[in-house]
């Protein structure tokens, strides 16, 4: 049975930089308030006149990943695209990226697991490769959150957090070690603690028709921040330790932990609990905010391009988010 290995990485973010001071000019907050609670200093916001679409932004990241993998689009057998903010309500953005890349009839899959989406997608790709179904899979995490953010005092707790971007990993079959294991979990009991209610289908017809919609609050992100934080710090540790134990390893063996960039306080808490030094945890939430499914692949791509992830390193990816869903992946680079 083949193993799967990440052979190329790429990322793309919008040109428009939005600082905490910019946010403070729109809603009642300050740079100090945002930094203290999230660690974020700035983020990137999508501009339709510049980036045009999520699929077009994803193509830039995909082109970078293909170049780094020394491949072309015709080498890819399958696309998996994790996003909760696709260009259309349906179809998902995987087919739109396929079209942008000119990839013919290559199969496409969309995954809607929010902040855990990339880890879930990587796990699915790993299984496809291990079974021999596909040899080279493009795994994408991409989001445009800014155009749906509630930029009012009511939405302050979420408005300061989210940003936009895309990250891409090319995964290939190999005889070498690569993805050692992946571990996925969910707890739907807490689905409404972090969610966007609409446009949901389980409504009376009159509530789903645009001409009837007067209250648009259901289209905004709702997050019970305290609840999410309390569960995240527990589940992050659990799922990282689960991966280590499954492979007979310990936290001291980790060369690089790339956590979902939800909140710098969460990352620092996990780092402390795991006993990891600063050079063994990669964070870039300070400049990009929380880019949901894109956060891990963007961070992993940056870490690799900066030489902080090297051949032979033990790399751990971990995520927690809406659902609640969470997961980890342990990779021998």
Coordinates of C-alpha atoms in Angstrom, one line a residue:
X1 CA 0.0 0.0 0.0
X2 CA 1.3 3.4 -1.0
X3 CA 1.7 6.3 1.4
X4 CA 0.7 9.9 0.7
X5 CA 3.2 12.8 0.8
X6 CA 2.8 16.5 0.4
X7 CA 5.1 17.4 -2.5
X8 CA 4.1 21.0 -3.2
X9 CA 2.5 24.0 -1.4
X10 CA 1.1 27.3 -2.4
X11 CA -0.9 30.1 -1.0
X12 CA -2.6 33.4 -2.1
X13 CA -4.1 36.2 -0.1
X14 CA -6.0 39.4 -1.2
X15 CA -4.0 42.6 -1.8
X16 CA -6.0 44.7 0.6
X17 CA -4.5 44.9 4.0
X18 CA -7.0 45.8 6.8
X19 CA -5.4 46.8 10.1
X20 CA -6.9 46.9 13.6
X21 CA -7.0 50.7 13.3
X22 CA -9.0 50.3 10.1
X23 CA -11.5 48.1 11.9
X24 CA -11.7 50.5 14.8
X25 CA -12.7 53.3 12.4
X26 CA -15.8 51.2 11.5
X27 CA -16.9 49.7 14.8
X28 CA -16.4 50.4 18.5
X29 CA -13.1 48.7 19.2
X30 CA -9.4 49.4 19.5
X31 CA -6.1 47.9 18.3
X32 CA -5.3 47.1 21.9
X33 CA -8.6 45.3 22.5
X34 CA -8.3 43.2 19.4
X35 CA -4.6 42.3 19.9
X36 CA -5.1 41.3 23.6
X37 CA -8.0 39.0 22.8
X38 CA -6.9 37.5 19.5
X39 CA -3.3 38.3 18.7
X40 CA -4.4 39.7 15.3
X41 CA -2.8 42.9 14.0
X42 CA -4.1 42.9 10.5
X43 CA -5.9 40.7 7.9
X44 CA -6.6 40.6 4.2
X45 CA -10.0 41.4 2.7
X46 CA -11.1 40.3 -0.7
X47 CA -11.9 42.9 -3.4
X48 CA -14.0 41.6 -6.3
X49 CA -12.5 44.2 -8.6
X50 CA -9.0 42.8 -7.9
X51 CA -9.2 39.1 -7.0
X52 CA -12.5 38.6 -8.9
X53 CA -13.5 35.3 -7.2
X54 CA -12.4 32.6 -4.7
X55 CA -11.7 30.2 -7.6
X56 CA -9.4 32.7 -9.3
X57 CA -7.6 33.3 -6.0
X58 CA -7.3 29.5 -5.6
X59 CA -5.8 29.2 -9.1
X60 CA -2.9 31.5 -8.0
X61 CA -2.2 29.3 -5.0
X62 CA -2.6 26.1 -7.1
X63 CA -0.1 27.4 -9.7
X64 CA 2.4 28.0 -7.0
X65 CA 1.9 24.6 -5.5
X66 CA 2.2 22.9 -8.9
X67 CA 5.4 24.7 -9.6
X68 CA 6.9 23.7 -6.3
X69 CA 5.8 20.1 -6.9
X70 CA 7.4 20.3 -10.4
X71 CA 4.1 19.2 -11.8
X72 CA 1.5 20.5 -14.2
X73 CA -2.2 20.5 -14.1
X74 CA -2.4 17.3 -16.2
X75 CA -0.7 15.3 -13.4
X76 CA -3.6 15.9 -11.0
X77 CA -6.1 13.1 -10.7
X78 CA -8.6 14.7 -8.2
X79 CA -9.4 18.0 -6.5
X80 CA -10.7 18.4 -2.9
X81 CA -11.7 21.9 -1.9
X82 CA -12.5 22.8 1.7
X83 CA -14.6 26.0 2.0
X84 CA -17.7 27.3 3.8
X85 CA -17.7 30.4 1.6
X86 CA -17.8 29.1 -2.0
X87 CA -18.4 31.5 -4.9
X88 CA -21.9 30.0 -5.3
X89 CA -24.4 28.4 -2.9
X90 CA -23.9 25.5 -5.3
X91 CA -22.0 24.2 -7.0
X92 CA -18.9 24.3 -4.8
X93 CA -15.7 26.0 -5.7
X94 CA -13.9 22.7 -6.6
X95 CA -15.4 22.6 -10.1
X96 CA -14.8 26.3 -10.6
X97 CA -11.1 25.8 -9.8
X98 CA -11.0 22.9 -12.1
X99 CA -12.4 25.2 -14.9
X100 CA -9.9 27.9 -14.0
X101 CA -7.0 25.4 -14.4
X102 CA -8.4 23.8 -17.5
X103 CA -8.4 20.3 -16.1
X104 CA -11.0 18.6 -18.2
X105 CA -13.1 16.1 -16.4
X106 CA -11.0 15.5 -13.3
X107 CA -13.2 14.6 -10.3
X108 CA -14.0 17.3 -7.7
X109 CA -15.1 17.1 -4.1
X110 CA -16.2 19.9 -1.8
X111 CA -15.9 19.7 2.0
X112 CA -17.8 22.0 4.4
X113 CA -16.1 21.4 7.7
X114 CA -15.2 25.0 8.4
X115 CA -12.0 25.4 10.4
X116 CA -11.3 21.7 10.3
X117 CA -12.0 21.5 6.6
X118 CA -8.4 21.2 5.5
X119 CA -7.5 18.5 7.9
X120 CA -10.6 16.6 6.9
X121 CA -9.7 17.1 3.2
X122 CA -6.1 15.9 3.8
X123 CA -7.4 12.8 5.5
X124 CA -9.8 12.0 2.6
X125 CA -6.9 12.5 0.1
X126 CA -4.7 10.3 2.2
X127 CA -7.2 7.5 2.1
X128 CA -7.8 7.8 -1.7
X129 CA -4.0 7.6 -2.3
X130 CA -3.5 4.7 0.1
X131 CA -6.2 2.7 -1.6
X132 CA -4.6 3.3 -5.0
X133 CA -7.6 5.2 -6.4
X134 CA -5.6 8.4 -7.2
X135 CA -1.9 9.2 -7.4
X136 CA -1.9 13.0 -7.2
X137 CA -4.5 15.0 -5.4
X138 CA -4.9 18.8 -5.1
X139 CA -6.1 19.7 -1.6
X140 CA -7.4 23.2 -1.2
X141 CA -8.6 25.3 1.7
X142 CA -10.0 28.7 0.7
X143 CA -12.3 31.3 2.2
X144 CA -13.8 34.8 1.6
X145 CA -15.3 35.8 4.9
X146 CA -14.9 39.6 4.7
X147 CA -17.9 40.2 2.4
X148 CA -20.3 38.6 4.9
X149 CA -18.9 40.0 8.1
X150 CA -21.3 42.1 10.3
X151 CA -19.3 45.4 10.4
X152 CA -21.4 46.8 13.2
X153 CA -20.9 46.9 17.0
X154 CA -23.3 44.0 17.2
X155 CA -20.9 41.9 15.2
X156 CA -17.7 43.1 16.8
X157 CA -16.7 39.7 18.3
X158 CA -16.5 38.1 14.8
X159 CA -15.7 41.2 12.7
X160 CA -12.3 41.6 14.3
X161 CA -11.3 37.9 13.7
X162 CA -11.8 36.8 10.1
X163 CA -9.8 37.3 7.0
X164 CA -9.6 35.8 3.5
X165 CA -7.1 33.6 1.6
X166 CA -6.4 30.3 0.0
X167 CA -3.8 27.5 0.6
X168 CA -3.1 24.5 -1.6
X169 CA -1.2 21.3 -1.0
X170 CA -0.3 18.7 -3.7
X171 CA -0.4 15.2 -2.2
X172 CA 1.2 12.3 -4.1
X173 CA 1.6 8.5 -3.8
X174 CA 5.0 7.5 -2.4
X175 CA 6.9 4.5 -1.1
X176 CA 8.4 6.8 1.5
X177 CA 6.9 7.9 4.8
X178 CA 4.6 10.8 4.5
X179 CA 1.2 11.2 6.3
X180 CA 1.6 8.9 9.2
X181 CA -2.0 9.1 10.5
X182 CA -5.0 11.4 10.6
X183 CA -7.6 11.6 13.3
X184 CA -11.1 13.1 12.9
X185 CA -13.8 13.9 15.4
X186 CA -17.1 15.8 15.7
X187 CA -19.7 16.7 18.3
X188 CA -22.9 18.0 16.8
X189 CA -24.3 18.8 20.2
X190 CA -22.6 22.2 19.9
X191 CA -23.5 23.0 16.3
X192 CA -25.3 26.2 17.1
X193 CA -22.4 27.6 19.2
X194 CA -20.6 28.7 16.0
X195 CA -22.7 28.8 12.9
X196 CA -24.4 30.8 10.2
X197 CA -28.1 29.9 10.2
X198 CA -29.1 31.0 6.7
X199 CA -29.7 30.4 3.9
X200 CA -30.8 27.2 5.5
X201 CA -33.3 24.8 3.8
X202 CA -35.3 23.8 6.9
X203 CA -37.6 26.9 6.8
X204 CA -41.1 27.6 5.5
X205 CA -41.1 28.5 1.9
X206 CA -41.9 32.1 2.6
X207 CA -38.8 32.5 4.8
X208 CA -36.5 31.3 2.0
X209 CA -37.7 33.6 -0.7
X210 CA -35.6 36.7 -1.1
X211 CA -38.6 39.1 -1.4
X212 CA -39.8 37.8 2.0
X213 CA -36.5 38.2 3.9
X214 CA -36.7 41.2 6.2
X215 CA -34.5 40.0 9.0
X216 CA -31.0 39.1 7.7
X217 CA -29.4 38.5 11.1
X218 CA -29.6 34.7 10.4
X219 CA -27.0 35.3 7.6
X220 CA -24.4 36.6 10.0
X221 CA -21.8 34.5 11.9
X222 CA -22.9 33.7 15.4
X223 CA -20.2 32.6 17.8
X224 CA -20.3 31.8 21.5
X225 CA -16.7 32.7 22.0
X226 CA -16.3 31.4 25.5
X227 CA -17.8 28.1 24.7
X228 CA -15.6 27.7 21.6
X229 CA -12.5 28.6 23.5
X230 CA -13.2 26.2 26.3
X231 CA -13.7 23.3 24.0
X232 CA -10.9 24.2 21.6
X233 CA -8.2 24.1 24.2
X234 CA -9.3 20.7 25.4
X235 CA -9.9 19.1 21.9
X236 CA -6.6 20.5 20.4
X237 CA -4.6 18.7 23.1
X238 CA -6.6 15.5 22.9
X239 CA -6.3 15.1 19.1
X240 CA -2.6 16.0 19.0
X241 CA -1.9 13.4 21.7
X242 CA -4.1 10.9 19.9
X243 CA -1.9 11.3 16.8
X244 CA 1.3 11.0 18.8
X245 CA 0.2 7.9 20.7
X246 CA -1.0 6.2 17.5
X247 CA 2.5 6.4 16.2
X248 CA 4.4 5.7 19.4
X249 CA 5.7 9.3 19.6
X250 CA 5.7 12.1 22.2
X251 CA 5.4 15.9 22.1
X252 CA 9.2 16.2 22.2
X253 CA 9.4 14.5 18.8
X254 CA 7.4 17.3 17.1
X255 CA 9.5 19.5 14.9
X256 CA 6.7 21.8 13.8
X257 CA 3.1 22.2 15.0
X258 CA 0.9 24.1 12.6
X259 CA -2.4 24.7 14.4
X260 CA -5.5 26.2 12.9
X261 CA -5.1 30.0 13.3
X262 CA -8.2 30.7 15.4
X263 CA -6.8 32.8 18.2
X264 CA -3.2 33.3 19.2
X265 CA -4.2 32.8 22.9
X266 CA -5.4 29.3 22.0
X267 CA -2.1 28.5 20.1
X268 CA 0.0 29.8 23.0
X269 CA -2.0 27.8 25.5
X270 CA -1.6 24.6 23.5
X271 CA 2.1 25.3 23.0
X272 CA 2.6 25.7 26.8
X273 CA 0.6 22.5 27.6
X274 CA 2.6 20.5 25.0
X275 CA 5.9 21.9 26.2
X276 CA 6.9 23.2 22.8
X277 CA 9.4 26.0 22.2
X278 CA 8.6 29.0 20.0
X279 CA 10.6 27.6 17.0
X280 CA 8.3 24.5 17.0
X281 CA 5.0 26.3 16.6
X282 CA 4.1 28.3 13.5
X283 CA 1.6 31.2 13.8
X284 CA 0.7 33.8 11.3
X285 CA -2.7 34.8 12.6
X286 CA -1.1 38.2 13.5
X287 CA -1.1 39.2 9.8
X288 CA -3.9 37.2 8.3
X289 CA -6.6 36.7 11.0
X290 CA -8.6 33.5 11.1
X291 CA -9.0 32.3 7.5
X292 CA -11.0 29.3 8.5
X293 CA -10.3 26.3 6.2
X294 CA -7.4 28.2 4.6
X295 CA -5.5 28.9 7.8
X296 CA -3.5 25.7 8.0
X297 CA -2.5 25.4 4.4
X298 CA -1.5 29.1 4.2
X299 CA 0.5 28.7 7.4
X300 CA 2.1 25.4 6.3
X301 CA 3.0 26.9 2.9
X302 CA 4.6 29.9 4.6
X303 CA 6.5 27.8 7.1
X304 CA 7.8 25.6 4.3
X305 CA 8.8 28.5 2.0
X306 CA 10.6 30.1 5.0
X307 CA 12.6 26.9 5.5
X308 CA 11.0 26.2 8.9
X309 CA 9.7 22.8 7.7
X310 CA 12.5 20.6 6.4
X311 CA 12.8 17.1 5.0
X312 CA 12.6 14.5 7.8
X313 CA 10.8 16.8 10.2
X314 CA 7.8 15.5 12.1
X315 CA 5.0 18.0 11.4
X316 CA 1.7 18.0 13.2
X317 CA -1.5 19.8 11.9
X318 CA -4.4 20.3 14.3
X319 CA -7.7 22.1 13.9
X320 CA -10.9 22.8 15.8
X321 CA -14.0 24.7 14.7
X322 CA -17.7 24.8 13.8
X323 CA -19.6 21.6 14.2
X324 CA -17.9 21.2 16.6
X325 CA -15.4 19.3 14.5
X326 CA -11.7 18.8 15.1
X327 CA -8.9 16.7 13.8
X328 CA -5.1 16.2 13.5
X329 CA -2.6 14.9 11.0
X330 CA 0.9 13.7 11.7
X331 CA 3.3 13.9 8.8
X332 CA 6.9 12.8 8.3
X333 CA 8.1 15.5 5.9

